[in-house]
Each structure stands twice: as structure tokens, then as C-alpha cells.
Amino acid sequence: MHTKERALLCAAYALEKKATNVRLLDVRGLSSLTDYLLIASGRSDRQVQAVAESVHLGLKKEHATLPLGIEGTQEGRWILIDYGDVMVHVFQEPVREFYDLDGLWSEAAEVAIPEEYHWEKKVAR
């Protein structure tokens, strides 16, 4: 599986649990740690945990892909899932605002997430 495809799958699995403010950033050339950052929010610790679990189990069960590490699952305020070439950050919104990864990576190109993945657009129809 190509890196960008894995990153888009992470976005799809996050959006399945109604993650909000989901952004996929291409940080190749800006970071030596990873190629893509997925940043998403949840409204509560439970939702943050559910979003992270959806990403983890979706890639594990459907694509036989395991992360290198997962941090923050107990608290559910900020969960990091590291796939090496893709890093997934799921935040409660106040924590996301405080750490401001969106601002930190403002130079990164944003990758369009296909419309069919967005639950907000499905609800509006």
C-alpha cells in the first residue's frame, strides 16, 4: 500500500466515527519523521478514543497494517498513532488548539480528502 493511500484510509476511518476538523497534511520535505500528518478532533475523551480505535482496527483488520506505536489512549485527550510514514493525531478540541499542530505545520500542503468520506456531507443530503 502506498503512503498516501494509507493516509487517506486513516482519514476515512477517523471520519467513520464522526471526527471533526479532519486535515491531512503532506509534510514530505518539511519533516524527516513522517510523510503525512492526519489531524482530527473529537468532542469528548470517548469520541477521541473511538476515532483512534477506528483507525487502528480498520488498518489492522482490513489492511494487515499495525502501528509502530500508540500513545494517549487511556486519557483520550490526545492520541497519537504512529505508522512511520503516517502519523495520526486525534485531539479533544481545546487540546488541539493549545498545541496548535495546524499552525506549526502551516507550510505543509493540505491533501484533499474525498467527499464520500465526509460524514458531514452525508448528513446534509
Tab-separated table of N, CA, C and O in Angstrom:
chain	number	residue	atom	x	y	z
A	1	MET	N	0.849	-1.176	0.000
A	1	MET	CA	0.000	0.000	0.000
A	1	MET	C	0.893	1.237	0.000
A	1	MET	O	1.860	1.311	0.744
A	2	HIS	N	0.564	2.187	-0.844
A	2	HIS	CA	1.314	3.436	-0.916
A	2	HIS	C	1.009	4.306	0.300
A	2	HIS	O	-0.069	4.239	0.883
A	3	THR	N	1.962	5.148	0.637
A	3	THR	CA	1.854	6.011	1.807
A	3	THR	C	0.618	6.904	1.752
A	3	THR	O	-0.120	7.008	2.727
A	4	LYS	N	0.390	7.548	0.618
A	4	LYS	CA	-0.763	8.450	0.509
A	4	LYS	C	-2.062	7.672	0.668
A	4	LYS	O	-3.015	8.147	1.303
A	5	GLU	N	-2.126	6.475	0.126
A	5	GLU	CA	-3.312	5.637	0.261
A	5	GLU	C	-3.565	5.298	1.741
A	5	GLU	O	-4.686	5.362	2.215
A	6	ARG	N	-2.501	4.964	2.479
A	6	ARG	CA	-2.638	4.677	3.908
A	6	ARG	C	-3.142	5.919	4.649
A	6	ARG	O	-4.009	5.839	5.509
A	7	ALA	N	-2.603	7.066	4.300
A	7	ALA	CA	-3.016	8.317	4.940
A	7	ALA	C	-4.501	8.596	4.691
A	7	ALA	O	-5.233	8.986	5.597
A	8	LEU	N	-4.948	8.389	3.464
A	8	LEU	CA	-6.368	8.608	3.143
A	8	LEU	C	-7.266	7.592	3.845
A	8	LEU	O	-8.379	7.930	4.266
A	9	LEU	N	-6.792	6.361	3.997
A	9	LEU	CA	-7.563	5.365	4.743
A	9	LEU	C	-7.694	5.775	6.207
A	9	LEU	O	-8.761	5.619	6.807
A	10	CYS	N	-6.627	6.310	6.772
A	10	CYS	CA	-6.694	6.807	8.154
A	10	CYS	C	-7.766	7.885	8.271
A	10	CYS	O	-8.555	7.891	9.227
A	11	ALA	N	-7.819	8.782	7.301
A	11	ALA	CA	-8.841	9.834	7.305
A	11	ALA	C	-10.237	9.226	7.209
A	11	ALA	O	-11.152	9.636	7.928
A	12	ALA	N	-10.400	8.241	6.339
A	12	ALA	CA	-11.709	7.599	6.169
A	12	ALA	C	-12.157	6.938	7.463
A	12	ALA	O	-13.316	7.086	7.878
A	13	TYR	N	-11.255	6.213	8.125
A	13	TYR	CA	-11.619	5.545	9.378
A	13	TYR	C	-11.921	6.548	10.486
A	13	TYR	O	-12.811	6.334	11.302
A	14	ALA	N	-11.197	7.650	10.517
A	14	ALA	CA	-11.475	8.693	11.510
A	14	ALA	C	-12.855	9.297	11.271
A	14	ALA	O	-13.639	9.500	12.199
A	15	LEU	N	-13.160	9.559	10.015
A	15	LEU	CA	-14.448	10.164	9.674
A	15	LEU	C	-15.619	9.208	9.899
A	15	LEU	O	-16.739	9.652	10.151
A	16	GLU	N	-15.369	7.903	9.858
A	16	GLU	CA	-16.434	6.934	10.164
A	16	GLU	C	-16.971	7.125	11.571
A	16	GLU	O	-18.125	6.814	11.849
A	17	LYS	N	-16.138	7.613	12.481
A	17	LYS	CA	-16.561	7.862	13.870
A	17	LYS	C	-16.880	9.331	14.105
A	17	LYS	O	-16.866	9.820	15.219
A	18	LYS	N	-17.158	10.025	13.020
A	18	LYS	CA	-17.585	11.422	13.046
A	18	LYS	C	-16.557	12.373	13.652
A	18	LYS	O	-16.895	13.317	14.362
A	19	ALA	N	-15.298	12.117	13.357
A	19	ALA	CA	-14.252	13.064	13.735
A	19	ALA	C	-14.550	14.397	13.049
A	19	ALA	O	-15.144	14.432	11.971
A	20	THR	N	-14.144	15.467	13.666
A	20	THR	CA	-14.367	16.795	13.103
A	20	THR	C	-13.034	17.442	12.762
A	20	THR	O	-11.980	17.035	13.246
A	21	ASN	N	-13.107	18.462	11.904
A	21	ASN	CA	-11.943	19.263	11.530
A	21	ASN	C	-10.771	18.371	11.121
A	21	ASN	O	-9.653	18.538	11.602
A	22	VAL	N	-11.047	17.420	10.260
A	22	VAL	CA	-10.035	16.455	9.822
A	22	VAL	C	-9.189	17.077	8.708
A	22	VAL	O	-9.722	17.535	7.703
A	23	ARG	N	-7.879	17.069	8.927
A	23	ARG	CA	-6.947	17.628	7.944
A	23	ARG	C	-5.836	16.626	7.693
A	23	ARG	O	-5.287	16.051	8.631
A	24	LEU	N	-5.500	16.440	6.431
A	24	LEU	CA	-4.395	15.588	6.035
A	24	LEU	C	-3.314	16.474	5.430
A	24	LEU	O	-3.565	17.173	4.444
A	25	LEU	N	-2.146	16.472	6.048
A	25	LEU	CA	-1.055	17.348	5.628
A	25	LEU	C	0.100	16.538	5.062
A	25	LEU	O	0.529	15.538	5.654
A	26	ASP	N	0.612	16.985	3.935
A	26	ASP	CA	1.771	16.385	3.295
A	26	ASP	C	3.003	17.109	3.835
A	26	ASP	O	3.234	18.268	3.499
A	27	VAL	N	3.764	16.433	4.688
A	27	VAL	CA	4.925	17.069	5.312
A	27	VAL	C	6.247	16.551	4.740
A	27	VAL	O	7.314	16.803	5.308
A	28	ARG	N	6.168	15.848	3.604
A	28	ARG	CA	7.401	15.418	2.946
A	28	ARG	C	8.205	16.671	2.601
A	28	ARG	O	7.669	17.654	2.137
A	29	GLY	N	9.458	16.640	2.850
A	29	GLY	CA	10.302	17.810	2.586
A	29	GLY	C	10.331	18.786	3.750
A	29	GLY	O	11.191	19.656	3.802
A	30	LEU	N	9.397	18.665	4.687
A	30	LEU	CA	9.373	19.528	5.869
A	30	LEU	C	9.755	18.761	7.131
A	30	LEU	O	10.134	19.355	8.130
A	31	SER	N	9.604	17.443	7.091
A	31	SER	CA	9.870	16.612	8.256
A	31	SER	C	10.660	15.380	7.856
A	31	SER	O	10.395	14.782	6.812
A	32	SER	N	11.579	14.996	8.705
A	32	SER	CA	12.315	13.746	8.470
A	32	SER	C	11.659	12.594	9.232
A	32	SER	O	12.083	11.452	9.098
A	33	LEU	N	10.608	12.891	9.998
A	33	LEU	CA	9.958	11.864	10.814
A	33	LEU	C	8.863	11.101	10.081
A	33	LEU	O	8.639	9.932	10.363
A	34	THR	N	8.154	11.770	9.208
A	34	THR	CA	6.989	11.161	8.573
A	34	THR	C	6.703	11.851	7.247
A	34	THR	O	7.263	12.911	6.959
A	35	ASP	N	5.814	11.260	6.474
A	35	ASP	CA	5.411	11.854	5.197
A	35	ASP	C	4.087	12.613	5.296
A	35	ASP	O	3.894	13.623	4.635
A	36	TYR	N	3.160	12.070	6.101
A	36	TYR	CA	1.821	12.670	6.215
A	36	TYR	C	1.416	12.763	7.674
A	36	TYR	O	1.702	11.870	8.472
A	37	LEU	N	0.730	13.841	7.999
A	37	LEU	CA	0.111	14.019	9.308
A	37	LEU	C	-1.392	14.089	9.113
A	37	LEU	O	-1.877	14.868	8.283
A	38	LEU	N	-2.108	13.274	9.868
A	38	LEU	CA	-3.562	13.386	9.910
A	38	LEU	C	-3.899	13.988	11.260
A	38	LEU	O	-3.468	13.470	12.296
A	39	ILE	N	-4.611	15.088	11.240
A	39	ILE	CA	-5.014	15.767	12.466
A	39	ILE	C	-6.537	15.783	12.487
A	39	ILE	O	-7.171	16.189	11.505
A	40	ALA	N	-7.108	15.303	13.604
A	40	ALA	CA	-8.571	15.220	13.716
A	40	ALA	C	-8.974	15.553	15.146
A	40	ALA	O	-8.162	15.464	16.069
A	41	SER	N	-10.242	15.901	15.318
A	41	SER	CA	-10.763	16.230	16.641
A	41	SER	C	-11.975	15.376	16.976
A	41	SER	O	-12.701	14.941	16.087
A	42	GLY	N	-12.156	15.214	18.283
A	42	GLY	CA	-13.355	14.589	18.823
A	42	GLY	C	-13.921	15.481	19.907
A	42	GLY	O	-13.188	16.308	20.481
A	43	ARG	N	-15.197	15.318	20.199
A	43	ARG	CA	-15.856	16.204	21.154
A	43	ARG	C	-15.683	15.777	22.619
A	43	ARG	O	-15.979	16.546	23.518
A	44	SER	N	-15.226	14.560	22.853
A	44	SER	CA	-15.067	14.053	24.217
A	44	SER	C	-13.944	13.022	24.235
A	44	SER	O	-13.485	12.582	23.181
A	45	ASP	N	-13.526	12.630	25.443
A	45	ASP	CA	-12.496	11.604	25.532
A	45	ASP	C	-12.971	10.304	24.894
A	45	ASP	O	-12.214	9.620	24.207
A	46	ARG	N	-14.225	9.964	25.062
A	46	ARG	CA	-14.780	8.749	24.464
A	46	ARG	C	-14.730	8.798	22.935
A	46	ARG	O	-14.399	7.813	22.289
A	47	GLN	N	-15.095	9.938	22.369
A	47	GLN	CA	-15.068	10.033	20.913
A	47	GLN	C	-13.630	10.010	20.391
A	47	GLN	O	-13.350	9.373	19.374
A	48	VAL	N	-12.728	10.686	21.063
A	48	VAL	CA	-11.320	10.654	20.656
A	48	VAL	C	-10.821	9.211	20.663
A	48	VAL	O	-10.170	8.755	19.721
A	49	GLN	N	-11.151	8.460	21.708
A	49	GLN	CA	-10.755	7.058	21.791
A	49	GLN	C	-11.392	6.236	20.678
A	49	GLN	O	-10.739	5.382	20.075
A	50	ALA	N	-12.668	6.491	20.387
A	50	ALA	CA	-13.369	5.752	19.325
A	50	ALA	C	-12.775	6.039	17.954
A	50	ALA	O	-12.631	5.128	17.128
A	51	VAL	N	-12.420	7.281	17.702
A	51	VAL	CA	-11.811	7.656	16.419
A	51	VAL	C	-10.474	6.939	16.267
A	51	VAL	O	-10.190	6.329	15.231
A	52	ALA	N	-9.647	7.003	17.301
A	52	ALA	CA	-8.331	6.347	17.243
A	52	ALA	C	-8.487	4.840	17.071
A	52	ALA	O	-7.760	4.219	16.286
A	53	GLU	N	-9.425	4.250	17.775
A	53	GLU	CA	-9.656	2.805	17.656
A	53	GLU	C	-10.130	2.434	16.255
A	53	GLU	O	-9.731	1.403	15.704
A	54	SER	N	-10.960	3.270	15.657
A	54	SER	CA	-11.434	3.024	14.301
A	54	SER	C	-10.271	2.997	13.312
A	54	SER	O	-10.202	2.120	12.448
A	55	VAL	N	-9.353	3.946	13.445
A	55	VAL	CA	-8.185	3.995	12.566
A	55	VAL	C	-7.327	2.747	12.788
A	55	VAL	O	-6.979	2.038	11.839
A	56	HIS	N	-7.023	2.465	14.047
A	56	HIS	CA	-6.160	1.335	14.378
A	56	HIS	C	-6.762	0.008	13.905
A	56	HIS	O	-6.090	-0.769	13.210
A	57	LEU	N	-8.013	-0.258	14.263
A	57	LEU	CA	-8.625	-1.534	13.896
A	57	LEU	C	-8.911	-1.637	12.402
A	57	LEU	O	-8.807	-2.719	11.827
A	58	GLY	N	-9.269	-0.524	11.778
A	58	GLY	CA	-9.527	-0.543	10.339
A	58	GLY	C	-8.295	-0.955	9.553
A	58	GLY	O	-8.364	-1.823	8.678
A	59	LEU	N	-7.160	-0.343	9.885
A	59	LEU	CA	-5.923	-0.701	9.173
A	59	LEU	C	-5.455	-2.102	9.548
A	59	LEU	O	-4.945	-2.834	8.702
A	60	LYS	N	-5.661	-2.482	10.794
A	60	LYS	CA	-5.224	-3.813	11.238
A	60	LYS	C	-6.050	-4.919	10.577
A	60	LYS	O	-5.502	-5.847	9.988
A	61	LYS	N	-7.363	-4.806	10.669
A	61	LYS	CA	-8.242	-5.880	10.188
A	61	LYS	C	-8.382	-5.919	8.670
A	61	LYS	O	-8.419	-6.987	8.077
A	62	GLU	N	-8.485	-4.774	8.049
A	62	GLU	CA	-8.765	-4.735	6.616
A	62	GLU	C	-7.513	-4.611	5.747
A	62	GLU	O	-7.581	-4.859	4.542
A	63	HIS	N	-6.376	-4.225	6.367
A	63	HIS	CA	-5.172	-3.996	5.556
A	63	HIS	C	-3.919	-4.590	6.185
A	63	HIS	O	-2.811	-4.314	5.705
A	64	ALA	N	-4.085	-5.382	7.255
A	64	ALA	CA	-2.963	-6.054	7.930
A	64	ALA	C	-1.811	-5.092	8.224
A	64	ALA	O	-0.645	-5.424	8.041
A	65	THR	N	-2.145	-3.892	8.682
A	65	THR	CA	-1.146	-2.868	8.983
A	65	THR	C	-1.224	-2.512	10.460
A	65	THR	O	-2.274	-2.087	10.950
A	66	LEU	N	-0.111	-2.697	11.143
A	66	LEU	CA	-0.033	-2.365	12.564
A	66	LEU	C	0.806	-1.109	12.763
A	66	LEU	O	1.778	-0.888	12.034
A	67	PRO	N	0.463	-0.301	13.764
A	67	PRO	CA	1.261	0.897	14.028
A	67	PRO	C	2.573	0.545	14.712
A	67	PRO	O	2.709	-0.517	15.338
A	68	LEU	N	3.528	1.448	14.612
A	68	LEU	CA	4.780	1.314	15.348
A	68	LEU	C	4.546	1.602	16.824
A	68	LEU	O	5.240	1.075	17.686
A	69	GLY	N	3.559	2.453	17.107
A	69	GLY	CA	3.238	2.798	18.484
A	69	GLY	C	1.950	3.585	18.581
A	69	GLY	O	1.518	4.198	17.602
A	70	ILE	N	1.353	3.529	19.765
A	70	ILE	CA	0.147	4.304	20.068
A	70	ILE	C	0.340	4.905	21.451
A	70	ILE	O	0.732	4.202	22.388
A	71	GLU	N	0.053	6.186	21.586
A	71	GLU	CA	0.177	6.883	22.870
A	71	GLU	C	-1.101	7.639	23.183
A	71	GLU	O	-1.750	8.166	22.273
A	72	GLY	N	-1.467	7.716	24.468
A	72	GLY	CA	-2.555	8.575	24.920
A	72	GLY	C	-3.935	7.950	24.959
A	72	GLY	O	-4.912	8.652	25.202
A	73	THR	N	-4.038	6.649	24.766
A	73	THR	CA	-5.371	6.029	24.689
A	73	THR	C	-6.124	6.057	26.016
A	73	THR	O	-7.348	6.158	26.014
A	74	GLN	N	-5.426	5.982	27.117
A	74	GLN	CA	-6.103	5.962	28.425
A	74	GLN	C	-6.830	7.277	28.721
A	74	GLN	O	-7.970	7.261	29.162
A	75	GLU	N	-6.163	8.382	28.462
A	75	GLU	CA	-6.735	9.690	28.796
A	75	GLU	C	-7.748	10.162	27.755
A	75	GLU	O	-8.721	10.815	28.082
A	76	GLY	N	-7.463	9.891	26.486
A	76	GLY	CA	-8.377	10.298	25.428
A	76	GLY	C	-8.401	11.790	25.149
A	76	GLY	O	-9.375	12.301	24.603
A	77	ARG	N	-7.344	12.492	25.519
A	77	ARG	CA	-7.280	13.925	25.225
A	77	ARG	C	-6.505	14.177	23.935
A	77	ARG	O	-6.845	15.050	23.164
A	78	TRP	N	-5.430	13.398	23.736
A	78	TRP	CA	-4.601	13.486	22.537
A	78	TRP	C	-4.027	12.099	22.309
A	78	TRP	O	-3.240	11.613	23.103
A	79	ILE	N	-4.447	11.461	21.254
A	79	ILE	CA	-3.949	10.129	20.928
A	79	ILE	C	-3.108	10.233	19.656
A	79	ILE	O	-3.542	10.818	18.663
A	80	LEU	N	-1.920	9.657	19.728
A	80	LEU	CA	-1.006	9.613	18.593
A	80	LEU	C	-0.875	8.164	18.146
A	80	LEU	O	-0.588	7.285	18.958
A	81	ILE	N	-1.096	7.926	16.866
A	81	ILE	CA	-0.868	6.615	16.269
A	81	ILE	C	0.216	6.808	15.215
A	81	ILE	O	0.041	7.580	14.272
A	82	ASP	N	1.316	6.090	15.384
A	82	ASP	CA	2.480	6.251	14.516
A	82	ASP	C	2.611	5.045	13.591
A	82	ASP	O	2.885	3.935	14.033
A	83	TYR	N	2.422	5.293	12.293
A	83	TYR	CA	2.626	4.259	11.283
A	83	TYR	C	3.956	4.457	10.550
A	83	TYR	O	4.190	3.839	9.521
A	84	GLY	N	4.791	5.315	11.063
A	84	GLY	CA	6.073	5.601	10.408
A	84	GLY	C	5.906	6.648	9.319
A	84	GLY	O	6.259	7.798	9.507
A	85	ASP	N	5.313	6.259	8.209
A	85	ASP	CA	5.121	7.195	7.103
A	85	ASP	C	3.871	8.062	7.268
A	85	ASP	O	3.708	9.062	6.587
A	86	VAL	N	3.016	7.684	8.196
A	86	VAL	CA	1.802	8.450	8.506
A	86	VAL	C	1.678	8.536	10.026
A	86	VAL	O	1.770	7.514	10.711
A	87	MET	N	1.463	9.744	10.528
A	87	MET	CA	1.195	9.933	11.953
A	87	MET	C	-0.203	10.506	12.104
A	87	MET	O	-0.548	11.489	11.449
A	88	VAL	N	-0.974	9.865	12.968
A	88	VAL	CA	-2.356	10.265	13.205
A	88	VAL	C	-2.438	10.909	14.584
A	88	VAL	O	-2.037	10.295	15.579
A	89	HIS	N	-2.962	12.122	14.638
A	89	HIS	CA	-3.172	12.839	15.895
A	89	HIS	C	-4.675	13.065	16.051
A	89	HIS	O	-5.291	13.720	15.203
A	90	VAL	N	-5.238	12.549	17.129
A	90	VAL	CA	-6.654	12.763	17.413
A	90	VAL	C	-6.732	13.503	18.742
A	90	VAL	O	-6.232	13.015	19.765
A	91	PHE	N	-7.354	14.655	18.717
A	91	PHE	CA	-7.389	15.554	19.872
A	91	PHE	C	-8.812	15.836	20.334
A	91	PHE	O	-9.739	15.843	19.525
A	92	GLN	N	-8.940	16.198	21.620
A	92	GLN	CA	-10.102	16.970	22.035
A	92	GLN	C	-9.794	18.395	21.570
A	92	GLN	O	-8.626	18.826	21.574
A	93	GLU	N	-10.795	19.118	21.141
A	93	GLU	CA	-10.579	20.423	20.504
A	93	GLU	C	-9.752	21.396	21.349
A	93	GLU	O	-8.836	22.038	20.820
A	94	PRO	N	-9.998	21.558	22.665
A	94	PRO	CA	-9.165	22.504	23.432
A	94	PRO	C	-7.682	22.109	23.455
A	94	PRO	O	-6.809	22.979	23.425
A	95	VAL	N	-7.406	20.819	23.476
A	95	VAL	CA	-6.018	20.352	23.468
A	95	VAL	C	-5.398	20.631	22.098
A	95	VAL	O	-4.247	21.065	21.994
A	96	ARG	N	-6.179	20.426	21.045
A	96	ARG	CA	-5.689	20.721	19.693
A	96	ARG	C	-5.346	22.195	19.559
A	96	ARG	O	-4.302	22.554	18.999
A	97	GLU	N	-6.210	23.052	20.063
A	97	GLU	CA	-5.948	24.490	19.990
A	97	GLU	C	-4.694	24.863	20.772
A	97	GLU	O	-3.891	25.680	20.309
A	98	PHE	N	-4.510	24.256	21.935
A	98	PHE	CA	-3.350	24.572	22.778
A	98	PHE	C	-2.044	24.203	22.090
A	98	PHE	O	-1.108	24.995	22.059
A	99	TYR	N	-1.946	23.008	21.539
A	99	TYR	CA	-0.697	22.553	20.913
A	99	TYR	C	-0.527	23.052	19.486
A	99	TYR	O	0.580	23.084	18.971
A	100	ASP	N	-1.591	23.423	18.835
A	100	ASP	CA	-1.593	24.094	17.533
A	100	ASP	C	-0.692	23.439	16.483
A	100	ASP	O	0.137	24.099	15.849
A	101	LEU	N	-0.874	22.130	16.279
A	101	LEU	CA	-0.131	21.465	15.207
A	101	LEU	C	-0.506	22.033	13.843
A	101	LEU	O	0.314	22.064	12.930
A	102	ASP	N	-1.758	22.491	13.719
A	102	ASP	CA	-2.188	23.098	12.460
A	102	ASP	C	-1.313	24.307	12.132
A	102	ASP	O	-0.891	24.486	10.987
A	103	GLY	N	-1.032	25.132	13.117
A	103	GLY	CA	-0.182	26.299	12.921
A	103	GLY	C	1.274	25.929	12.749
A	103	GLY	O	1.985	26.514	11.921
A	104	LEU	N	1.716	24.948	13.512
A	104	LEU	CA	3.101	24.502	13.432
A	104	LEU	C	3.441	23.990	12.036
A	104	LEU	O	4.538	24.218	11.529
A	105	TRP	N	2.487	23.321	11.391
A	105	TRP	CA	2.695	22.759	10.063
A	105	TRP	C	1.969	23.560	8.989
A	105	TRP	O	1.564	23.025	7.968
A	106	SER	N	1.860	24.870	9.192
A	106	SER	CA	1.109	25.713	8.260
A	106	SER	C	1.730	25.750	6.860
A	106	SER	O	1.046	26.051	5.884
A	107	GLU	N	3.003	25.426	6.733
A	107	GLU	CA	3.661	25.413	5.426
A	107	GLU	C	3.365	24.140	4.637
A	107	GLU	O	3.634	24.076	3.433
A	108	ALA	N	2.807	23.136	5.307
A	108	ALA	CA	2.546	21.857	4.640
A	108	ALA	C	1.358	21.970	3.696
A	108	ALA	O	0.386	22.679	3.971
A	109	ALA	N	1.451	21.258	2.595
A	109	ALA	CA	0.339	21.218	1.641
A	109	ALA	C	-0.773	20.348	2.219
A	109	ALA	O	-0.502	19.275	2.769
A	110	GLU	N	-2.002	20.812	2.089
A	110	GLU	CA	-3.139	20.016	2.559
A	110	GLU	C	-3.599	19.097	1.436
A	110	GLU	O	-3.756	19.518	0.292
A	111	VAL	N	-3.806	17.842	1.773
A	111	VAL	CA	-4.255	16.834	0.816
A	111	VAL	C	-5.781	16.762	0.894
A	111	VAL	O	-6.351	16.663	1.986
A	112	ALA	N	-6.418	16.809	-0.252
A	112	ALA	CA	-7.882	16.731	-0.287
A	112	ALA	C	-8.338	15.330	0.117
A	112	ALA	O	-7.812	14.330	-0.368
A	113	ILE	N	-9.307	15.293	1.007
A	113	ILE	CA	-9.914	14.030	1.429
A	113	ILE	C	-11.176	13.866	0.599
A	113	ILE	O	-12.006	14.778	0.551
A	114	PRO	N	-11.339	12.728	-0.075
A	114	PRO	CA	-12.512	12.548	-0.944
A	114	PRO	C	-13.831	12.836	-0.228
A	114	PRO	O	-14.003	12.488	0.938
A	115	GLU	N	-14.724	13.494	-0.948
A	115	GLU	CA	-16.007	13.892	-0.364
A	115	GLU	C	-16.798	12.738	0.207
A	115	GLU	O	-17.484	12.893	1.211
A	116	GLU	N	-16.708	11.562	-0.410
A	116	GLU	CA	-17.508	10.434	0.067
A	116	GLU	C	-17.093	9.965	1.464
A	116	GLU	O	-17.835	9.247	2.117
A	117	TYR	N	-15.938	10.395	1.952
A	117	TYR	CA	-15.503	10.044	3.304
A	117	TYR	C	-16.105	10.952	4.367
A	117	TYR	O	-16.143	10.604	5.528
A	118	HIS	N	-16.558	12.115	3.980
A	118	HIS	CA	-17.022	13.134	4.932
A	118	HIS	C	-18.449	12.875	5.392
A	118	HIS	O	-19.390	12.987	4.613
A	119	TRP	N	-18.599	12.567	6.665
A	119	TRP	CA	-19.919	12.287	7.214
A	119	TRP	C	-20.787	13.531	7.231
A	119	TRP	O	-22.003	13.437	7.081
A	120	GLU	N	-20.190	14.710	7.379
A	120	GLU	CA	-20.976	15.946	7.424
A	120	GLU	C	-21.771	16.140	6.129
A	120	GLU	O	-22.893	16.603	6.150
A	121	LYS	N	-21.175	15.771	5.026
A	121	LYS	CA	-21.849	15.949	3.738
A	121	LYS	C	-22.946	14.903	3.546
A	121	LYS	O	-23.951	15.171	2.916
A	122	LYS	N	-22.777	13.719	4.125
A	122	LYS	CA	-23.800	12.683	4.047
A	122	LYS	C	-25.031	13.076	4.848
A	122	LYS	O	-26.151	12.856	4.434
A	123	VAL	N	-24.810	13.690	6.011
A	123	VAL	CA	-25.909	14.120	6.881
A	123	VAL	C	-26.696	15.240	6.228
A	123	VAL	O	-27.915	15.308	6.336
A	124	ALA	N	-26.019	16.135	5.520
A	124	ALA	CA	-26.662	17.304	4.911
A	124	ALA	C	-27.578	16.945	3.750
A	124	ALA	O	-28.449	17.713	3.391
A	125	ARG	N	-27.405	15.780	3.166
A	125	ARG	CA	-28.197	15.416	1.998
A	125	ARG	C	-29.608	15.057	2.338
A	125	ARG	O	-30.089	14.721	3.286
